[in-house]
Amino acid sequence: MSARGALLRLEQLEVVYQKVVTAIQGVSLEVAEGQIVALLGSNGAGKTTTLRAITGFLGVDDARVTDGRVWFEGRSIENQPPQLVAHQGIAIVPERQKVFETLTVTENLEATVPGAGTTRAEQRRRVERVFEHFPRLHAARRRLAGYLSGGERQMLAIGAALLCTPRLLLVDELSQGLAPRIVENLLERLVELRKELGLTVLLVEQSAHVALQVADHGYILENGRVVLDGTPQRLREHKDVQEFYLGQAGGGERRSYRDVKQYRRSRRWYG
Amino acid sequence: MQTVANIAVLVAIYALIGSGYVLIYRVSRVLNLAQGELMMLVAYLLFSLATLFGGHPASALAGAVLLSLLVGLVLYVVLMRRMTGELVIAAVLVTIALGILLRGLMVLVWTGQMARPLEKLGWQNSPLALGHGVALSSVAVTTIFVAIAIYVGLFVFFRYTAWGVRMRAVGENPLLAAQRGIKLHVAYAMAWALATFSGGCAGMLLALDSGLDGTMAIIGLKAFPVVLVGGLDSLRGAIVGALIVASAEVLAIQLIDPLVSDVVPFVVLIAMLAVRPWGLFGTEEDIQRV
């Protein structure tokens, strides 16, 4: 994929919930350093499970990586506890409950900035940096995070994740429930941040429109498997992506992807 | 006026013990039902230290305060740490077992007889006239000031220090806190240390004022209604709860019969649970989760 090699690599990953339910099977993907990679899929495709497998949060739901590997910077990290994963430089912006609602915006950031090995002044500077990236947060810095709008919450969650000085940022459903203009804005900010901080981003999205705008590479996940991957260009040209994810019907009339989902898809991709 | 003064002293005691319940519950959702035994343990530790360093009351006191922090820390590291990730009810049961164990151990070590650390320290508990015919013992007056100091300290800690804010974050959403790289175990250990410290201060002051025997743990239990009335996860609630329960108790002693004093907190509790089960300042959803 890239000459620089992958920062994150999933190798034939399999996750089983409660020892019986297989959520993802044989998922392989690569995220090269400095790239924005999109992981697309509809509800229940296994996107969040894949993220949890990377961040070590499977244990909460009694799930385990039963097969395959998660490589981060050449070390295998599957089934490691979340704090350890966080300290190695993987930060996540979760889908729900992404901020501490009973804390103010500033407190949210202060709670996150690592205390060990830094001075108080340095910590304050890093919080200020987040405010520079997201001026709206500065205006709202004394408000409780529970009263923020969806867009502000998302900014705060990204800002807080940045304070962990991640090498890899995982974003779960950036666009969910947000107005298109705000999503555009957040995407621009992500692209800037990547340039500025040398960040690598794995964007997990239901909306292919959104993710393919900024991604360097995309994977499509269905029923726990990667069924298609490639550059945004290639994905956009693919008939099924157009039909099911971008809402453009191949033969003129628009169709709801639910009507034809199972049937058409299994024919083209597996058949 | 004397009644008001008596209420103030009892409020201070209850608020101190109550803060211990609140601290641990707020950060880890665990109800520490060994709080009464822990305050008694710290009081006995003070007694032993006073016996050892008879000539240096200040160092005995400082030693007991340090030990109170240490006891909480050790308890978390040795015992409660293993309960993280388990069901909350399991952790609560562990604290009940711990309380029973401690009570037994304390009888073994210190016997059940009345111990008077004040005499060992060589201090006098002379009554102070506060004007208007009101008099309180000097230890009782100290108790009020200690309670105020500890509460101011706790509020400052939770609002302005990094670890205070982190502990609130952990209390709200431990999962997110772990994702943000906050060390959960440090937050929990600090909650236990602080809870044993503030409860221990109440135990020591009670022991200095009126002596120490096996019944002290009951006072710890009586402070439990205080925090339930105020709301389990609110320090402010603990103060208000202490005010309500202490007033009811003192008034009942004066107007009805001293014998009913032990019952009053629980009567208040039942009344409260019927009307507002999550307490005055508590978060509604929290009780449903327990």
Coordinates of C-alpha atoms in Angstrom, one line a residue, chain B residues 127-240:
Chain B
P127 CA -15.6 23.1 78.3
L128 CA -15.6 26.4 76.4
A129 CA -18.2 29.0 77.2
L130 CA -19.3 30.5 73.9
G131 CA -21.6 33.2 75.3
H132 CA -25.3 33.2 75.6
G133 CA -25.1 30.4 78.1
V134 CA -23.8 28.0 75.4
A135 CA -20.9 25.7 76.3
L136 CA -19.2 23.0 74.2
S137 CA -16.2 20.9 75.0
S138 CA -13.0 22.0 73.3
V139 CA -12.8 18.9 71.3
A140 CA -16.4 19.5 70.0
V141 CA -15.4 23.0 68.9
T142 CA -12.3 21.5 67.2
T143 CA -14.6 19.0 65.5
I144 CA -16.6 21.8 63.8
F145 CA -13.5 23.5 62.6
V146 CA -11.9 20.3 61.3
A147 CA -15.1 19.4 59.4
I148 CA -15.2 22.9 57.8
A149 CA -11.5 22.6 56.9
I150 CA -11.8 19.2 55.4
Y151 CA -14.9 20.1 53.4
V152 CA -13.2 23.3 52.1
G153 CA -10.2 21.2 51.2
L154 CA -12.2 18.6 49.4
F155 CA -14.1 21.3 47.4
V156 CA -10.9 22.9 46.4
F157 CA -9.3 19.6 45.5
F158 CA -12.2 18.5 43.3
R159 CA -12.5 21.8 41.5
Y160 CA -9.0 23.0 41.1
T161 CA -6.5 20.2 41.1
A162 CA -5.8 17.9 38.1
W163 CA -6.4 14.7 40.1
G164 CA -9.6 16.1 41.6
V165 CA -11.0 16.7 38.2
R166 CA -9.8 13.3 37.0
M167 CA -11.5 11.6 39.9
R168 CA -14.8 13.3 38.9
A169 CA -14.2 12.2 35.3
V170 CA -13.6 8.6 36.4
G171 CA -16.7 8.8 38.5
E172 CA -18.8 9.9 35.6
N173 CA -17.5 7.6 32.9
P174 CA -14.7 5.2 33.7
L175 CA -14.6 3.7 30.2
L176 CA -14.0 7.1 28.6
A177 CA -11.5 7.9 31.3
A178 CA -9.5 4.8 30.5
Q179 CA -9.6 5.7 26.8
R180 CA -8.2 9.1 27.7
G181 CA -5.3 7.4 29.5
I182 CA -6.4 8.4 33.0
K183 CA -5.1 5.8 35.5
L184 CA -8.3 4.4 37.1
H185 CA -6.5 2.7 39.9
V186 CA -4.8 5.9 41.1
A187 CA -8.2 7.6 41.2
Y188 CA -9.8 4.8 43.1
A189 CA -6.9 4.5 45.5
M190 CA -7.1 8.2 46.2
A191 CA -10.8 8.0 46.9
W192 CA -10.2 5.2 49.4
A193 CA -7.4 7.0 51.1
L194 CA -9.3 10.3 51.4
A195 CA -12.5 8.5 52.6
T196 CA -10.6 6.7 55.4
F197 CA -8.9 10.0 56.2
S198 CA -12.1 12.0 56.7
G199 CA -13.9 9.2 58.4
G200 CA -10.9 8.6 60.5
C201 CA -10.8 12.2 61.6
A202 CA -14.4 11.9 62.7
G203 CA -13.5 8.7 64.6
M204 CA -10.5 10.3 66.3
L205 CA -12.4 13.4 67.3
L206 CA -15.3 11.3 68.7
A207 CA -12.8 9.2 70.6
L208 CA -11.1 12.2 72.0
D209 CA -14.4 13.8 73.1
S210 CA -16.2 10.9 74.6
G211 CA -13.9 7.8 74.6
L212 CA -13.8 4.8 72.4
D213 CA -15.3 1.4 72.5
G214 CA -16.9 -1.2 70.3
T215 CA -20.1 0.8 69.7
M216 CA -18.4 3.4 67.6
A217 CA -19.1 1.5 64.4
I218 CA -22.8 2.1 65.0
I219 CA -22.2 5.8 64.6
G220 CA -20.7 5.1 61.3
L221 CA -23.8 3.2 60.3
K222 CA -26.0 6.1 61.5
A223 CA -24.1 8.4 59.1
F224 CA -25.3 6.2 56.2
P225 CA -28.8 7.7 56.2
V226 CA -27.1 11.1 56.1
V227 CA -25.6 10.4 52.7
L228 CA -28.7 8.7 51.4
V229 CA -30.8 11.6 52.4
G230 CA -28.4 14.0 50.7
G231 CA -27.8 11.9 47.7
L232 CA -25.0 9.4 47.5
D233 CA -22.8 11.2 45.0
S234 CA -22.9 14.7 46.3
L235 CA -20.7 16.2 49.0
R236 CA -23.0 19.2 49.2
G237 CA -25.8 16.7 49.8
A238 CA -23.8 15.1 52.6
I239 CA -23.8 18.5 54.4
V240 CA -27.5 19.0 54.0

